[in-house]
C-alpha cells in the first residue's frame, strides 16, 4: 500500500506567491527526493536529501530532510508560470535501499 | 544524448493479448525500474533490477513479468492484458555512489497503454 502521504493534493496560487508542500510517512527513510513532472513527460529530479536534518536549495527551491527521517518538505519561493506541474516526493526506505517509493503527488497551478 | 528511451509510446490492446514494453538506457546505470502511473496514485513500482540478469518485485508486480538480459535493456511484459492494466508506464534508471543506490532516477517519456 501507499507508504508516503503528500499534502496538499493540489494547489492554485498567484504568480509570485511562495509555495510549501510536505511528505510524511510512518516508516523511516534513508533518502528523500523531490521530483517534478510536466504534462506528457517523465518526472525530473529537483532535489536529493541524504542526511536527517539536511536543508538543501536549488535556485528558488528549498527542501529539508526531517529529523525523525519520516518526513520532508519542499518550498518554492516567488512562483512563476513554469512551476506548474505535479511534484512528487520519493524515498528509499531504510529497510530496502534498492526500491524508490513515490508519494501520490501535489498538483501545482500558477495563475499569472 | 538519448538517456532513457521507451518503446512503444502508445499501444492499444484487447483483453487477453500480450505485449512487451522495451526500455533502453545509454548511461551505463546499474539499476532499472518499471513504474505505472494512474490518476491520484502517483507512481507505483512494478518490478526493478539491480543489475544485469537480476530482477525483483515491487509494490504491484501481479500480471507483469520482466527481464534484464543486457545491462542497458529492461523489458516489461504483459502475458494476458486486462483493462486494469490501462495506465502510463514509466521506465527509469539509476546509478550507484559509493556502492550504494542513490535513488536519483532518470525517467523515460512514458508508454501509454490502453486495454479494451
Short mmCIF file of C-alpha atoms in Angstrom, two decimals:
data_model
loop_
_atom_site.label_atom_id
_atom_site.label_comp_id
_atom_site.label_asym_id
_atom_site.label_seq_id
_atom_site.Cartn_x
_atom_site.Cartn_y
_atom_site.Cartn_z
CA UNK A 1 0.00 0.00 0.00
CA UNK A 2 0.88 3.66 -0.16
CA UNK A 3 3.65 4.41 2.33
CA UNK A 4 4.06 8.09 1.58
CA UNK A 5 1.46 10.79 2.14
CA UNK A 6 1.69 14.14 0.40
CA UNK A 7 -0.19 17.35 1.14
CA UNK A 8 -1.81 19.27 -0.21
CA UNK A 9 -3.20 17.17 -3.04
CA UNK A 10 -3.49 20.28 -5.24
CA UNK A 11 -2.71 23.99 -5.05
CA UNK A 12 -3.84 27.03 -7.01
CA UNK A 13 -1.66 30.06 -6.35
CA UNK A 14 -0.99 33.50 -7.77
CA UNK A 15 2.27 34.13 -9.58
CA UNK A 16 4.83 35.50 -7.14
CA UNK A 17 3.49 33.63 -4.11
CA UNK A 18 5.55 31.18 -2.12
CA UNK A 19 4.57 27.50 -2.06
CA UNK A 20 5.01 24.87 0.61
CA UNK A 21 4.25 21.17 0.36
CA UNK A 22 5.19 18.22 2.51
CA UNK A 23 5.52 14.50 2.63
CA UNK A 24 5.07 12.21 5.62
CA UNK A 25 5.32 8.53 6.37
CA UNK A 26 5.04 6.11 9.26
CA UNK A 27 8.23 4.46 8.00
CA UNK A 28 11.83 5.62 8.29
CA UNK A 29 13.57 6.70 5.10
CA UNK A 30 17.26 6.73 4.27
CA UNK A 31 16.85 9.18 1.40
CA UNK A 32 14.26 11.78 0.44
CA UNK A 33 13.94 13.04 -3.12
CA UNK A 34 11.69 15.56 -4.82
CA UNK A 35 10.69 15.22 -8.47
CA UNK A 36 8.64 17.39 -10.83
CA UNK A 37 6.55 16.08 -13.69
CA UNK A 38 5.26 18.20 -16.55
CA UNK A 39 2.44 17.03 -18.85
CA UNK A 40 3.44 14.28 -21.25
CA UNK A 41 6.86 13.81 -19.72
CA UNK A 42 8.59 11.67 -17.13
CA UNK A 43 9.46 13.05 -13.68
CA UNK A 44 12.69 15.00 -13.31
CA UNK A 45 14.76 15.12 -10.14
CA UNK A 46 14.76 18.50 -8.37
CA UNK A 47 16.49 17.87 -5.04
CA UNK A 48 18.00 14.85 -3.26
CA UNK A 49 18.47 14.70 0.53
CA UNK A 50 20.67 12.13 2.25
CA UNK A 51 21.03 13.18 5.89
CA UNK A 52 18.48 13.74 8.63
CA UNK A 53 18.09 17.48 9.21
CA UNK A 54 19.70 18.35 5.87
CA UNK A 55 18.44 21.55 4.26
CA UNK A 56 19.23 21.90 0.55
CA UNK A 57 18.45 24.60 -2.00
CA UNK A 58 18.29 24.53 -5.78
CA UNK A 59 17.55 28.03 -7.08
CA UNK A 60 14.11 29.04 -5.77
CA UNK A 61 13.54 25.56 -4.34
CA UNK A 62 14.40 24.53 -0.79
CA UNK A 63 13.86 21.11 0.73
CA UNK A 64 14.54 19.57 4.11
CA UNK A 65 15.02 16.02 5.37
CA UNK A 66 13.04 15.72 8.61
CA UNK A 67 14.96 14.98 11.77
CA UNK A 68 12.80 11.91 12.52
CA UNK A 69 13.54 10.56 8.99
CA UNK A 70 9.79 10.23 8.46
CA UNK A 71 9.05 13.49 6.67
CA UNK A 72 10.29 16.11 4.24
CA UNK A 73 9.09 19.43 2.89
CA UNK A 74 9.61 21.38 -0.32
CA UNK A 75 9.29 25.15 -0.59
CA UNK A 76 9.16 27.16 -3.81
CA UNK A 77 9.71 30.89 -3.49
CA UNK A 78 8.28 33.57 -5.80
CA UNK A 79 6.39 31.12 -8.05
CA UNK A 80 6.36 31.62 -11.82
CA UNK A 81 4.09 30.07 -14.50
CA UNK A 82 6.68 27.44 -15.47
CA UNK A 83 6.47 25.99 -11.94
CA UNK A 84 3.18 24.35 -12.99
CA UNK A 85 3.30 20.57 -12.74
CA UNK A 86 2.99 17.65 -10.36
CA UNK A 87 5.53 17.46 -7.56
CA UNK A 88 6.35 14.06 -6.14
CA UNK A 89 8.23 13.18 -3.02
CA UNK A 90 10.06 9.87 -3.11
CA UNK A 91 12.38 7.95 -0.89
CA UNK A 92 14.41 4.89 -0.16
CA UNK A 93 13.24 3.03 2.91
CA UNK A 94 15.91 2.32 5.48
CA UNK A 95 14.85 -1.34 5.26
CA UNK A 96 15.00 -1.51 1.45
CA UNK A 97 17.56 0.74 -0.24
CA UNK A 98 17.01 -0.79 -3.68
CA UNK A 99 13.43 0.44 -4.08
CA UNK A 100 12.41 4.07 -4.66
CA UNK A 101 8.85 4.67 -3.42
CA UNK A 102 6.77 7.63 -4.60
CA UNK A 103 4.06 9.67 -2.95
CA UNK A 104 0.77 10.43 -4.72
CA UNK A 105 1.90 13.91 -5.78
CA UNK A 106 0.90 17.56 -5.35
CA UNK A 107 -0.53 19.26 -8.41
CA UNK A 108 0.53 22.92 -8.65
CA UNK A 109 -1.26 25.51 -10.77
CA UNK A 110 0.09 29.07 -11.02
CA UNK A 111 -2.29 31.85 -12.02
CA UNK A 112 -0.49 34.65 -13.91
CA UNK B 1 22.16 12.22 -25.72
CA UNK B 2 19.26 9.73 -25.54
CA UNK B 3 19.20 8.90 -21.80
CA UNK B 4 16.25 6.54 -21.20
CA UNK B 5 14.19 5.52 -24.24
CA UNK B 6 10.88 3.66 -24.08
CA UNK B 7 9.12 1.91 -26.95
CA UNK B 8 6.34 1.96 -27.95
CA UNK B 9 4.99 5.34 -26.82
CA UNK B 10 1.36 4.32 -27.34
CA UNK B 11 -0.40 0.98 -27.65
CA UNK B 12 -3.97 -0.27 -27.63
CA UNK B 13 -4.58 -3.90 -26.72
CA UNK B 14 -7.57 -6.15 -26.43
CA UNK B 15 -8.16 -8.07 -23.22
CA UNK B 16 -6.08 -11.23 -23.21
CA UNK B 17 -3.46 -10.05 -25.69
CA UNK B 18 0.19 -9.97 -24.77
CA UNK B 19 2.83 -7.33 -25.35
CA UNK B 20 6.29 -6.20 -24.29
CA UNK B 21 7.48 -2.71 -23.42
CA UNK B 22 11.15 -2.04 -24.05
CA UNK B 23 13.33 0.31 -22.03
CA UNK B 24 16.86 1.18 -23.08
CA UNK B 25 19.38 3.38 -21.26
CA UNK B 26 22.75 4.57 -22.50
CA UNK B 27 24.17 5.84 -19.18
CA UNK B 28 25.65 2.53 -18.00
CA UNK B 29 23.39 2.61 -14.95
CA UNK B 30 23.18 -0.47 -12.75
CA UNK B 31 19.61 -0.06 -11.53
CA UNK B 32 16.48 -0.01 -13.65
CA UNK B 33 12.83 0.30 -12.65
CA UNK B 34 9.34 -0.01 -14.11
CA UNK B 35 6.53 2.12 -12.65
CA UNK B 36 2.91 2.61 -13.55
CA UNK B 37 1.14 5.94 -13.10
CA UNK B 38 -2.58 6.23 -12.51
CA UNK B 39 -4.53 9.39 -11.59
CA UNK B 40 -4.25 10.20 -7.89
CA UNK B 41 -1.98 7.22 -7.23
CA UNK B 42 1.41 8.65 -8.03
CA UNK B 43 3.97 6.21 -9.40
CA UNK B 44 3.80 2.64 -8.18
CA UNK B 45 6.77 0.34 -8.55
CA UNK B 46 6.08 -2.80 -10.59
CA UNK B 47 9.47 -4.51 -10.83
CA UNK B 48 13.06 -3.42 -10.62
CA UNK B 49 16.55 -4.70 -11.36
CA UNK B 50 19.79 -4.10 -9.50
CA UNK B 51 21.96 -5.41 -12.32
CA UNK B 52 22.16 -7.49 -15.46
CA UNK B 53 20.45 -10.84 -15.02
CA UNK B 54 18.61 -9.87 -11.82
CA UNK B 55 15.03 -8.76 -11.22
CA UNK B 56 12.85 -8.23 -8.15
CA UNK B 57 9.21 -7.48 -7.36
CA UNK B 58 8.00 -4.03 -6.45
CA UNK B 59 4.69 -2.87 -4.96
CA UNK B 60 2.35 -4.06 -7.74
CA UNK B 61 4.01 -6.95 -9.64
CA UNK B 62 0.98 -9.14 -10.37
CA UNK B 63 0.20 -9.60 -14.06
CA UNK B 64 3.65 -8.43 -15.19
CA UNK B 65 6.97 -10.10 -15.93
CA UNK B 66 10.37 -8.54 -16.58
CA UNK B 67 13.76 -9.48 -17.92
CA UNK B 68 17.19 -7.83 -17.87
CA UNK B 69 19.33 -9.89 -20.21
CA UNK B 70 21.55 -6.92 -21.07
CA UNK B 71 22.61 -4.15 -18.73
CA UNK B 72 21.21 -1.43 -20.96
CA UNK B 73 17.77 -3.00 -21.52
CA UNK B 74 14.85 -3.73 -19.19
CA UNK B 75 11.76 -5.38 -20.67
CA UNK B 76 8.27 -5.33 -19.16
CA UNK B 77 5.84 -8.00 -20.36
CA UNK B 78 2.11 -8.41 -20.05
CA UNK B 79 1.19 -12.04 -20.77
CA UNK B 80 -2.59 -11.57 -20.75
CA UNK B 81 -3.60 -7.92 -20.66
CA UNK B 82 -6.54 -6.80 -18.52
CA UNK B 83 -8.43 -3.46 -18.50
CA UNK B 84 -6.98 -2.80 -15.01
CA UNK B 85 -3.57 -2.57 -16.67
CA UNK B 86 -4.60 0.51 -18.63
CA UNK B 87 -2.04 3.04 -17.43
CA UNK B 88 1.01 5.10 -18.29
CA UNK B 89 4.19 3.10 -17.77
CA UNK B 90 7.50 4.73 -16.93
CA UNK B 91 10.92 3.22 -17.01
CA UNK B 92 13.77 4.72 -15.01
CA UNK B 93 17.43 4.04 -14.40
CA UNK B 94 19.74 4.97 -11.56
CA UNK B 95 23.36 4.80 -10.57
CA UNK B 96 25.39 3.81 -7.56
CA UNK B 97 27.55 6.10 -5.45
CA UNK B 98 29.98 4.55 -3.03
CA UNK B 99 28.46 1.18 -3.87
CA UNK B 100 25.01 2.28 -2.70
CA UNK B 101 21.93 3.10 -4.84
CA UNK B 102 21.38 6.85 -4.89
CA UNK B 103 17.65 6.85 -5.63
CA UNK B 104 18.30 9.54 -8.24
CA UNK B 105 16.18 8.29 -11.12
CA UNK B 106 16.33 9.22 -14.78
CA UNK B 107 12.97 8.60 -16.43
CA UNK B 108 11.85 7.86 -19.94
CA UNK B 109 8.95 9.74 -21.52
CA UNK B 110 6.41 7.05 -20.73
CA UNK B 111 4.35 4.49 -22.63
CA UNK B 112 0.58 4.92 -22.66
CA UNK B 113 -1.20 1.58 -22.74
CA UNK B 114 -4.93 1.12 -23.17
CA UNK B 115 -6.54 -2.29 -22.72
CA UNK B 116 -10.05 -2.63 -24.12
#
